[in-house]
Coordinates of C-alpha atoms and ligand atoms in Angstrom, one line a residue:
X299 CA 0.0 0.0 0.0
X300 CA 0.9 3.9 -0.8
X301 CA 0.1 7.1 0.0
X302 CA 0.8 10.1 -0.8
X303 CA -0.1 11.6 2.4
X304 CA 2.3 12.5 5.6
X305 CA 2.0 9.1 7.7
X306 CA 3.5 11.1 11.2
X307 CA 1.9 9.6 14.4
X308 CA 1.8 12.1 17.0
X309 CA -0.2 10.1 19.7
X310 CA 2.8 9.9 22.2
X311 CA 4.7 13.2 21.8
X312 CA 3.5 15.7 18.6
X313 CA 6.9 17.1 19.3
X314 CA 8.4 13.5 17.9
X315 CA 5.8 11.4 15.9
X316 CA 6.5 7.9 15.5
X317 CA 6.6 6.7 11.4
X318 CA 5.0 3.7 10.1
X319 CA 5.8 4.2 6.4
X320 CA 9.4 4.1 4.4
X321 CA 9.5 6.9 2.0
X322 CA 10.8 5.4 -0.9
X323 CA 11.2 7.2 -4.4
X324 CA 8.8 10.0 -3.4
X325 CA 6.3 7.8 -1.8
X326 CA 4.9 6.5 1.8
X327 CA 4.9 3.0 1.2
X328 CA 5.2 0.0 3.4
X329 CA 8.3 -1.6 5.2
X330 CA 9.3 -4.7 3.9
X331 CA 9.3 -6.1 7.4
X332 CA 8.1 -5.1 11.3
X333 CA 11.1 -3.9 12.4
X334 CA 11.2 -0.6 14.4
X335 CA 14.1 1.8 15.0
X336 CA 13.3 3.2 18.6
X337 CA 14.2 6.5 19.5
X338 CA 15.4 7.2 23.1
X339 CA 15.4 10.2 25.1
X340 CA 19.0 10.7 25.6
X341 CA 17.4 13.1 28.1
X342 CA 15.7 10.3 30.0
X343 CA 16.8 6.8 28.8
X344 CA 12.9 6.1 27.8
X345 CA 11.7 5.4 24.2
X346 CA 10.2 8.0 23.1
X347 CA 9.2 7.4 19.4
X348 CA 9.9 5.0 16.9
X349 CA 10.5 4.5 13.2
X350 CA 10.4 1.6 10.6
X351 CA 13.7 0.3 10.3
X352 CA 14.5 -0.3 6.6
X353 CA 16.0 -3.6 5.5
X354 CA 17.6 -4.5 2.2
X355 CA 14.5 -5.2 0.3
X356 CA 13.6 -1.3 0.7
X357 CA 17.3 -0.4 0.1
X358 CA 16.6 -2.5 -3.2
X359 CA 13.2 -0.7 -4.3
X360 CA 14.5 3.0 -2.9
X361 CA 17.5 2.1 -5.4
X362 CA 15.5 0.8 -8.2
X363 CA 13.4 3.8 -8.4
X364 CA 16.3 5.9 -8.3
X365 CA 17.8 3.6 -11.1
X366 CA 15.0 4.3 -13.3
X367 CA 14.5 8.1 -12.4
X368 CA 17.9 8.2 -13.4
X369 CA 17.9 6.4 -16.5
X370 CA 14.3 7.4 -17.5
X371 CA 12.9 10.1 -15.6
X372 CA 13.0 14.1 -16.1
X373 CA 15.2 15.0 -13.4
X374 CA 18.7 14.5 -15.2
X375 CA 17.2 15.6 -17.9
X376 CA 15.8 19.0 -17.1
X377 CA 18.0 22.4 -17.1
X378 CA 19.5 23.5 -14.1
X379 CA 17.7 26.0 -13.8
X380 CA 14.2 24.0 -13.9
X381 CA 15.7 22.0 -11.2
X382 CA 16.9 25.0 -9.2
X383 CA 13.3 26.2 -8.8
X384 CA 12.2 22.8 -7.5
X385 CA 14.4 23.0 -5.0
X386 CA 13.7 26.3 -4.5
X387 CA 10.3 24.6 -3.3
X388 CA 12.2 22.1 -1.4
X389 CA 13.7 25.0 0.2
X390 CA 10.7 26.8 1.2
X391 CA 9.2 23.5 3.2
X392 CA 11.9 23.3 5.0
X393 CA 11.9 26.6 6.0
X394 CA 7.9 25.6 7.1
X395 CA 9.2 22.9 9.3
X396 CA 12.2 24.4 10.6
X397 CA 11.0 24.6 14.1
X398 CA 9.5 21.5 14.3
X399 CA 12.6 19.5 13.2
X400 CA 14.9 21.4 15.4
X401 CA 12.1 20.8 18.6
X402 CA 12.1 16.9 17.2
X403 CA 16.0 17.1 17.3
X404 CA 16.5 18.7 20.7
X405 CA 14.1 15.8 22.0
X406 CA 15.7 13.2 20.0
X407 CA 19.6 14.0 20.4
X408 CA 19.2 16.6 23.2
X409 CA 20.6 19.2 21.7
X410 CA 19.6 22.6 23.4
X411 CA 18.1 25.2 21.5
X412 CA 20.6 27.1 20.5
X413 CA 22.3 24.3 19.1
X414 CA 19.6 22.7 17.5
X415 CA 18.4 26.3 15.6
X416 CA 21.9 26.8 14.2
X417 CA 22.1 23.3 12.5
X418 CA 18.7 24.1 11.2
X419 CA 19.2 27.2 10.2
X420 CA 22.3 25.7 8.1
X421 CA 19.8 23.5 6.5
X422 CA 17.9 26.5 5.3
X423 CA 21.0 28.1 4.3
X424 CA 22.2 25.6 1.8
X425 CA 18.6 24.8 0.8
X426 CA 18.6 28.6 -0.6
X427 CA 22.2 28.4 -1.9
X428 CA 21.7 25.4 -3.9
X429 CA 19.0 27.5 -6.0
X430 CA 21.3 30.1 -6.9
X431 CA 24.7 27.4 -7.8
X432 CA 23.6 27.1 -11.4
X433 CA 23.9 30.6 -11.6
X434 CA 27.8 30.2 -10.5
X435 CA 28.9 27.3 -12.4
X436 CA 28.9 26.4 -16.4
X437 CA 27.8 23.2 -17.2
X438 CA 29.2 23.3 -20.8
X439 CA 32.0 25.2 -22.1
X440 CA 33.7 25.7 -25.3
X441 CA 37.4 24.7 -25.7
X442 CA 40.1 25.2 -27.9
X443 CA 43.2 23.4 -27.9
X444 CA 46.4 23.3 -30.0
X445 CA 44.6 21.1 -33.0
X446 CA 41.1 21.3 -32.2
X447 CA 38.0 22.6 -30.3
X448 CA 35.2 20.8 -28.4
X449 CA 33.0 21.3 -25.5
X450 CA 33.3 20.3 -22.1
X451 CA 30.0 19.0 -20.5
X452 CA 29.3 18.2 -17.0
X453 CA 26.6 15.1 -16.4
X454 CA 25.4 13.8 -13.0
X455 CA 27.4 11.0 -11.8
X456 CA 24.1 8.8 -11.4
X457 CA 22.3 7.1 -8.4
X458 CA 23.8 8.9 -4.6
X459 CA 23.8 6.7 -1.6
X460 CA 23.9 9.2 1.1
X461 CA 24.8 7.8 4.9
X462 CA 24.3 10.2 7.6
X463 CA 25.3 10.6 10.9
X464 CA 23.2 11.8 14.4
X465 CA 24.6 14.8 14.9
X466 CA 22.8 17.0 12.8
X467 CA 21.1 15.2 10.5
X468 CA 19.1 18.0 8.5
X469 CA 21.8 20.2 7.7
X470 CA 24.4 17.1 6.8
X471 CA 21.8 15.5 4.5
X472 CA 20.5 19.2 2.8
X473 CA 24.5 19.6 2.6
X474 CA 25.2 16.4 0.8
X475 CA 21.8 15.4 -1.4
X476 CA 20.9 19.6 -1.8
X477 CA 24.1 19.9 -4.2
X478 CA 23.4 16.1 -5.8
X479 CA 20.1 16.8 -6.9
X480 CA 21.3 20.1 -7.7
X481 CA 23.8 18.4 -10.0
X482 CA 20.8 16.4 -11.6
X483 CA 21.2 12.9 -9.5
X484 CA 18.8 11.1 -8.0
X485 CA 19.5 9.9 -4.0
X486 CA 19.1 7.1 -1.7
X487 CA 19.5 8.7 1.8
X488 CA 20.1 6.4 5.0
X489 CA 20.1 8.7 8.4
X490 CA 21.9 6.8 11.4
X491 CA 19.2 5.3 13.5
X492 CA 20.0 7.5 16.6
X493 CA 17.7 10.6 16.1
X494 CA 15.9 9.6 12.5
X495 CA 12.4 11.4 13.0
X496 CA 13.4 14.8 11.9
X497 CA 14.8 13.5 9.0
X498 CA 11.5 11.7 8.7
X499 CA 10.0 15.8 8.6
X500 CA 12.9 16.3 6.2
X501 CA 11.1 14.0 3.7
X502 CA 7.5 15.2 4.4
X503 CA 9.7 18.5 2.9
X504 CA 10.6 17.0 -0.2
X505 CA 7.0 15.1 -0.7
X506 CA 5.4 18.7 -0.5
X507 CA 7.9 20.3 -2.5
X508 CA 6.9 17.3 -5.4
X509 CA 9.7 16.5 -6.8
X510 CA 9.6 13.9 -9.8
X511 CA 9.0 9.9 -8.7
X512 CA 11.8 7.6 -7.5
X513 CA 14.4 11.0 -7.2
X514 CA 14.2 10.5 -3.4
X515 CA 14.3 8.2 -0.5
X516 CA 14.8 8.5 2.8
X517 CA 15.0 4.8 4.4
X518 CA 16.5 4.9 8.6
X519 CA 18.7 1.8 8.8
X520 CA 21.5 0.0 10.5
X521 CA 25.0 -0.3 9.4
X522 CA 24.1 -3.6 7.8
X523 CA 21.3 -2.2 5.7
X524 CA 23.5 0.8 5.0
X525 CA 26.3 -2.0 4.0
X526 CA 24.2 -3.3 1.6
X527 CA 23.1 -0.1 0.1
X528 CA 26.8 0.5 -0.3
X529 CA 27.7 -2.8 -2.4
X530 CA 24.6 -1.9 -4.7
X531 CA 25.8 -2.4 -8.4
X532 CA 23.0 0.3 -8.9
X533 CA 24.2 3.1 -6.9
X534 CA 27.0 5.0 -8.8
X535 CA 28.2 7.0 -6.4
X536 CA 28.4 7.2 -2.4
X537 CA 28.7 10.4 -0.7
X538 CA 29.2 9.5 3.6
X539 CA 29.7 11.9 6.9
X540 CA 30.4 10.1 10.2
X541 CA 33.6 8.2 11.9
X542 CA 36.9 7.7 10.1
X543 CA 36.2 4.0 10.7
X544 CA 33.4 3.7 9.3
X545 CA 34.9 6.1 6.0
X546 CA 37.7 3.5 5.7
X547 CA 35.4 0.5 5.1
X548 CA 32.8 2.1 3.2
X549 CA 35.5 3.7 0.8
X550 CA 37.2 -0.3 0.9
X551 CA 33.8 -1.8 -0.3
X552 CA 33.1 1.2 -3.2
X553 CA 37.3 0.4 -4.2
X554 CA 35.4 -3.5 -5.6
X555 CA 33.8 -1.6 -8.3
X556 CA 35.5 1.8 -8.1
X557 CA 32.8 3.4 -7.0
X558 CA 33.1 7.3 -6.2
X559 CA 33.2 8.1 -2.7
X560 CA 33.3 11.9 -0.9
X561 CA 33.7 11.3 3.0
X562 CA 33.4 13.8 5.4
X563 CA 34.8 12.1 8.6
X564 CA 36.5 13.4 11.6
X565 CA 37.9 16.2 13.4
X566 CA 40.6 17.0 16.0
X567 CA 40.9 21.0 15.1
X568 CA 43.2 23.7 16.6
X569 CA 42.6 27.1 17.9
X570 CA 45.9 28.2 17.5
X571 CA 46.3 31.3 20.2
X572 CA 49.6 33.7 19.8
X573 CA 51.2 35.2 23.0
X574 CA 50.1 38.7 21.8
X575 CA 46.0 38.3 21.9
X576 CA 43.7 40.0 24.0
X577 CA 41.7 37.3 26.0
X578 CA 38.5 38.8 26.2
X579 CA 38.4 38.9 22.3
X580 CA 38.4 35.0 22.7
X581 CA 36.2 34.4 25.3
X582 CA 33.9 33.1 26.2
X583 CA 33.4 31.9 22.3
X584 CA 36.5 29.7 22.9
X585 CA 34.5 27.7 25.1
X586 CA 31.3 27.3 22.5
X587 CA 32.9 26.7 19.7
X588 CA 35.0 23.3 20.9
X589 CA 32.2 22.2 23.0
X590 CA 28.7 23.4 21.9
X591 CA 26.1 20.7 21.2
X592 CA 28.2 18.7 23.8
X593 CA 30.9 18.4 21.6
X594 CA 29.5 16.6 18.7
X595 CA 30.4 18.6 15.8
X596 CA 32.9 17.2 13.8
X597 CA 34.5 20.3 12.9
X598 CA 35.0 21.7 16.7
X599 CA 38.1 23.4 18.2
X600 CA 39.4 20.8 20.7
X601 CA 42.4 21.5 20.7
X602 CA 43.6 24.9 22.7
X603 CA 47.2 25.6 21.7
X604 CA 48.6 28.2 23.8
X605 CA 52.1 29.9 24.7
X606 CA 53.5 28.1 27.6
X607 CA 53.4 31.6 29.7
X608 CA 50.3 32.0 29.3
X609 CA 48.2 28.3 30.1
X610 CA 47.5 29.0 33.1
X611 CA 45.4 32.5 32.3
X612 CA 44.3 30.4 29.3
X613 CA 43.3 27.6 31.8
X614 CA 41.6 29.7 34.3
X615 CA 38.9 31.5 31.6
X616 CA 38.2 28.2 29.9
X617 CA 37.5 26.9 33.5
X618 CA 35.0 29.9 34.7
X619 CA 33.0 29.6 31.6
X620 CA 32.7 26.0 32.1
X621 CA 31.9 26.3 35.7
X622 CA 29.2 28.6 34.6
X623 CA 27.1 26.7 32.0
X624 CA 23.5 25.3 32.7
X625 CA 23.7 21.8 31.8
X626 CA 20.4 19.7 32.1
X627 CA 16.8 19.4 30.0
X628 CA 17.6 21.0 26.8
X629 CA 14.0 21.7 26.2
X630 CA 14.6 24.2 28.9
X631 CA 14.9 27.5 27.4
X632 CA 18.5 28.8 29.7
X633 CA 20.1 25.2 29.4
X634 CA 23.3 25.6 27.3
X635 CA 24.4 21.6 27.2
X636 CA 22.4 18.8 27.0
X637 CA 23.5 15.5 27.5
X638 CA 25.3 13.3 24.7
X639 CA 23.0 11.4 22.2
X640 CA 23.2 8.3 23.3
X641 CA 24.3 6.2 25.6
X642 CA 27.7 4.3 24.6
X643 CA 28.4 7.8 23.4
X644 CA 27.9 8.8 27.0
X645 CA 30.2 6.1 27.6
X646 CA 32.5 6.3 25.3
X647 CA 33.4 9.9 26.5
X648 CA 33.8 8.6 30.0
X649 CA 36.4 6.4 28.7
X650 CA 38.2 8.9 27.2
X651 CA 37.9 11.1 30.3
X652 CA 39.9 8.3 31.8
X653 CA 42.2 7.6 29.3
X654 CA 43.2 11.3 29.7
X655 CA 43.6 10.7 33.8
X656 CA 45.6 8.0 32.8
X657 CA 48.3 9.5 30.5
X658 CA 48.9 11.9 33.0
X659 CA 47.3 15.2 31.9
X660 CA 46.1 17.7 34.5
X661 CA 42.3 17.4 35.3
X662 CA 41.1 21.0 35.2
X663 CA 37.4 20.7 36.2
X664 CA 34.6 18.3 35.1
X665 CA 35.2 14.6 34.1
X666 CA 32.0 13.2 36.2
X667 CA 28.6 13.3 35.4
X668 CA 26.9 16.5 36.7
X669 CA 25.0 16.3 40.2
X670 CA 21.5 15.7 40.3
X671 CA 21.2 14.2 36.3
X672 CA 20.8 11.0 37.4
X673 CA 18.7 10.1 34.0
X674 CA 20.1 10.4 30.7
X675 CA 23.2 10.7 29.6
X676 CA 25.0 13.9 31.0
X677 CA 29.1 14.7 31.5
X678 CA 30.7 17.4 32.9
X679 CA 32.2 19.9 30.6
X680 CA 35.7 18.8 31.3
X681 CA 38.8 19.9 31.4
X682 CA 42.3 19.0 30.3
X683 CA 45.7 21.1 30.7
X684 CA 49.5 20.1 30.2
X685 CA 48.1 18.2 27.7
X686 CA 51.7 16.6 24.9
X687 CA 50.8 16.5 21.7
X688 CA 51.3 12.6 21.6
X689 CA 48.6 11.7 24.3
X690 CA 45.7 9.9 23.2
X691 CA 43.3 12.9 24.4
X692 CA 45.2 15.0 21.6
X693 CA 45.3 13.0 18.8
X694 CA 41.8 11.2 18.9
X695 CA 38.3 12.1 18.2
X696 CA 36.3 12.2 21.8
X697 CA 33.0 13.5 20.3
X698 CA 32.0 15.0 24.1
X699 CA 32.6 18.3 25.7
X700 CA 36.1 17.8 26.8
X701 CA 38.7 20.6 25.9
X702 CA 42.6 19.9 25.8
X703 CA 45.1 22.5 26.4
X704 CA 48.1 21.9 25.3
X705 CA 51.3 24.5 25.8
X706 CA 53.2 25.5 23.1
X707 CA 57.0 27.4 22.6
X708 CA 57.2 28.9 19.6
X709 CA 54.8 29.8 17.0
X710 CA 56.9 27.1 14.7
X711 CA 55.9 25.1 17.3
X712 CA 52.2 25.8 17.4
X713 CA 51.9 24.9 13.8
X714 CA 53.8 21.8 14.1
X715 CA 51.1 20.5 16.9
X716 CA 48.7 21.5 15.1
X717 CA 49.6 19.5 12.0
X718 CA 50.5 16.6 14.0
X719 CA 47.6 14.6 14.1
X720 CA 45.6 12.4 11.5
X721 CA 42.8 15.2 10.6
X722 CA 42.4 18.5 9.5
X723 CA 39.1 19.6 9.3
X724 CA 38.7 23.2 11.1
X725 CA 40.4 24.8 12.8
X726 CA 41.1 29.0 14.1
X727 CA 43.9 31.2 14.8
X728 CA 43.8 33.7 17.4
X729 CA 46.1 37.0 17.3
X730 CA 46.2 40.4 17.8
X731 CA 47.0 41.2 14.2
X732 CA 45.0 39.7 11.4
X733 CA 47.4 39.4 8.6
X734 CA 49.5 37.8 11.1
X735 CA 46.9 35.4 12.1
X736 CA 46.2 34.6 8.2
X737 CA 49.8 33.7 7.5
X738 CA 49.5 31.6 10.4
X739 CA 46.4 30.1 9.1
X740 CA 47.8 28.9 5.8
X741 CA 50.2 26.8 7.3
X742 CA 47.9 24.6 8.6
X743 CA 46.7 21.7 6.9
X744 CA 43.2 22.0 7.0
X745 CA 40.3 22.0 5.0
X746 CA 38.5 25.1 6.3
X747 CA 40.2 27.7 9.4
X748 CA 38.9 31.3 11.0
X749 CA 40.8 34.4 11.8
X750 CA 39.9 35.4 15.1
X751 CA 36.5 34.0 14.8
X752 CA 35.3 30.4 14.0
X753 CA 32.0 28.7 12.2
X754 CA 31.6 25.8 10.0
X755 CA 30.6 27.2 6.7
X756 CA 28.2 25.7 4.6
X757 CA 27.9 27.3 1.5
X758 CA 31.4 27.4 0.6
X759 CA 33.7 24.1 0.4
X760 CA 33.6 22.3 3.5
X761 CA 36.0 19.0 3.8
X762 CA 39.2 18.0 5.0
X763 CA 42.9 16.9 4.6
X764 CA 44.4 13.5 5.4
X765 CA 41.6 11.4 7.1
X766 CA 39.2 14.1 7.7
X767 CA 38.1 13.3 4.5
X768 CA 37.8 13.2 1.1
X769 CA 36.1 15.7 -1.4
X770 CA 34.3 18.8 -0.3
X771 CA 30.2 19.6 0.5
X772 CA 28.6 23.0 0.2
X773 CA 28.5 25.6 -2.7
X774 CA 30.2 25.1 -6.3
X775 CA 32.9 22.7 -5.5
X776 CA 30.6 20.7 -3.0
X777 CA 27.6 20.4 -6.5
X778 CA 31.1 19.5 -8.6
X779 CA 31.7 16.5 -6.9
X780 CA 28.3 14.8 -8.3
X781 CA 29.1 15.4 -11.8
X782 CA 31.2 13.5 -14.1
X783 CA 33.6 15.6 -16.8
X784 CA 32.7 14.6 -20.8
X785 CA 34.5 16.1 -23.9
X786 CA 33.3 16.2 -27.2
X787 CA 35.9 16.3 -30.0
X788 CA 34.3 18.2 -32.9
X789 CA 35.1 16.6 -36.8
Ligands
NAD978 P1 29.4 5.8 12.5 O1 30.4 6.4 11.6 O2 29.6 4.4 12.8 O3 28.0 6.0 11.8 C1 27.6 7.0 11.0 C2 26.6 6.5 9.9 O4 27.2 5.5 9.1 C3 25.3 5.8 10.5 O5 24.3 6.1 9.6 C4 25.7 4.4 10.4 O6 24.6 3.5 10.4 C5 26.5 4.3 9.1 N1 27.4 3.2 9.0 C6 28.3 2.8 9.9 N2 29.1 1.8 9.4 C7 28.6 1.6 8.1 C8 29.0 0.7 7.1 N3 30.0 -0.2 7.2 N4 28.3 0.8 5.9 C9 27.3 1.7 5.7 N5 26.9 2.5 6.7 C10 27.6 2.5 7.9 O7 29.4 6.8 13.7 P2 28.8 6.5 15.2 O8 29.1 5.0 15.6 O9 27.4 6.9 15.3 O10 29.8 7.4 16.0 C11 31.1 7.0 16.4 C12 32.0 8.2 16.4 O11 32.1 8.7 15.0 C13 31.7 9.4 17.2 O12 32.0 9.2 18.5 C14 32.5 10.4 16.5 O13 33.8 10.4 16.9 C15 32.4 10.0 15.0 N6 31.3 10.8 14.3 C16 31.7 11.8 13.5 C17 30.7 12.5 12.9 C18 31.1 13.7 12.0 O14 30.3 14.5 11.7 N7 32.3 13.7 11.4 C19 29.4 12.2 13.0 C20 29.0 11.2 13.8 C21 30.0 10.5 14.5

């Protein structure tokens, strides 16, 4: 059975309906089988919602009616233009449902409000970019060459998989399938099963918005399901944000068939800060941007590199502001940080809180769970100083509000550290002087860094270096990497 109408279920909570339909190539249809994702209040620990959980069999329709929308249908075939003001629809229901995904996200995740209305409002930021890219971008050009002259056209690579993570769901899948369709592909999109009922709004989006049959899907599933979307001979392209583990064996399985890949995995960024900066200028942003939304953003400064001298001032502001956040219900209006999404996240922090006890680093403040949070899963903003470069705490993703100071000598020095690790995402310099700061800044190895100020930009190329990743989302250069480069040799 089909329809065409939104299937949400908002008996328990309106604020996070359960599903009971797969929305496969347009469509509310029927899961293949009874299994249910559930959704748990990272808040509480109860279940909360749930969702079908998609098995292969859907992965195998969602992929055969992108196959043949593809192959068949108008999408590819329309200008970009045509399809810019489709998604120029798409764009305007997710504006309508902005609040509702972020309140479904905050619930979902726990992610206070703050947090949740800047990811959303990055959704609707792309979503309005990605109508204006054809306007930036050729896709045919003349040439002329030595001998000869042609043209240059750019074609949609094909059928996107597109495997998402919980951290911000939304604004990672508008970032990734908003430039692919865009480009003139059609997408299979699998959210993580932690948090998938906004993304379930995210489809209701595109179903309003009525975009042509089979040109999307949006199917929450495992990682085996996800797996098996991956090995599809029918999908001609993968695009993936989440761990570096999980990068590494998706990009192994599309290396069978040489599948295109564009990952967007880790971070471990630097906030490089010189000996000549006034303090208040960085703070208390410092604080936000390494651990807002608890520390799950891929892209966050947590790394503090300062000059030896001056740690200990360093030390003592980071410390104050982190003493003085509300952490608790993030539905509550004042609560800065929630608690982490789920539970062997929760965990997994912990263990790092130890590991970092353990090596020998100095334990600032933080590293329990707060007083009086005795449901769901809260940690202390926490802590590190006299953090080495080589220490475990400084080289790996925690993914939790834990901060790491680590002293520098020189400034030669400072740019060595932060260079030394596997990623380069993000990352900031800090200095009195600008043009000082920007020298600084293009020494590091890093896909995207601020001068005296840090966000995670969107509508310009956002990737990164060594295993951070591979490609780049958002604006011109994120909708290039969905299309394929033809020439044609005139006679
Ligand atoms: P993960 O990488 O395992 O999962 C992310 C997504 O990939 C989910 O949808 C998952 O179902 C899917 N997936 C995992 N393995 C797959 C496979 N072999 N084939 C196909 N799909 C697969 O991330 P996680 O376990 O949720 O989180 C673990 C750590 O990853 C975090 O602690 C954090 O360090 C990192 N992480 C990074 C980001 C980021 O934005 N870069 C996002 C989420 C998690």
């Amino acid at each position: 059975m089909t329809t065409t109408s939104s299937p949400a279920d908002t008996t328990t909570d309106a604020t996070v309906p359960s599903y009971h339909q797969l929305f496969i190539g347009g469509r509310w249809v029927e899961p293949s089988s009874d299994a249910r994702i559930e959704v748990v209040s990272p808040i509480t620990g109860q279940v909360i919602a749930s969702v079908p959980e998609a098995m292969n069999a859907d992965m195998d329709a969602a992929v055969a009616a992108a196959r043949k929308a593809f192959d068949e249908g108008p999408w590819p075939r329309m200008s970009p233009a045509e399809r810019a003001e489709i998604l120029g629809r798409v764009g305007q229901e997710v504006k309508n449902r902005v609040e509702a995904m972020a309140a479904s996200f905050t619930a979902e995740i726990g992610a206070p409000a703050a947090s949740a209305d800047a990811f959303h409002a990055n959704a609707v930021k792309v979503w309005d970019d990605v109508t204006s890219l054809h306007e930036r971008f050729s896709f045919e050009e003349d040439r002329t060459w030595d001998g000869g002259t042609g043209t240059i056209v750019r074609e949609p690579v094909g059928v996107v998989a597109t495997i998402l993570p919980w951290n911000g769901p939304v604004a990672t899948a508008s970032l990734k399938f908003g430039p692919a369709l865009a480009a003139g592909c059609t997408v299979v999109v699998k959210p993580a099963p932690e948090g998938p009922v906004s993304m379930m709004m995210l489809a209701e989006a595109i179903e309003a918005a009525g975009l042509p049959e089979g040109v999307v899907s949006m199917l929450p599933a495992g990682r085996e399901a996800g797996e098996h979307l991956v090995r599809h001979r029918d999908v001609d392209m993968i695009t993936f944000t989440g761990s570096t583990a999980a990068g590494r064996k998706i990009m192994g399985i599309a290396a069978e068939r040489i599948a295109p890949v564009t990952l967007e995995l880790g971070g471990k960024s630097a906030a490089i800060i010189t000996d000549d900066v006034d303090l208040d200028t960085v703070f208390p942003n410092l604080v936000f941007f390494g651990i807002g939304h608890s520390g799950q953003v891929c892209a966050a400064l947590t790394r503090i590199l300062v000059p030896r001298q001056r740690q200990d001032e360093v030390v003592e502001r980071i410390k104050s502001v982190m003493e003085s956040l509300k952490i608790g219900d993030p539905r509550e209006s004042d609560t800065v940080l929630g608690p982490l999404a789920a539970e062997r996240q929760r965990d997994r922090v912990e263990s790092y809180i130890e590991i970092g006890k353990n090596e020998g680093a100095r334990l600032v403040t933080g590293g329990g769970r707060p007083p009086g949070l005795d449901q769901g899963w809260f940690v202390e903003p926490t802590l590190f100083a006299d953090v080495t470069p080589d220490m475990r705490i400084a080289q790996e993703e925690i993914f939790g509000p834990v901060l790491t100071v680590i002293p520098y000598d020189t400034i030669e020095d400072a740019i060595e550290i932060a260079n030394g690790t596997d990623y380069g995402l993000s990352g900031a310099v800090f200095a009195k002087d600008n043009a000082a700061a920007e020298k600084i800044a293009r020494r590091v190895k890093t896909g995207q860094i601020g001068i005296n100020s840090w966000t995670m930009n969107v509508i310009q190329p956002f990737g990164g270096y060594k295993q951070s990743g591979l490609g780049r989302e958002g604006g011109v250069e994120g909708m290039e990497e969905f299309l394929e480069t033809k020439l044609i040799m005139n006679p």
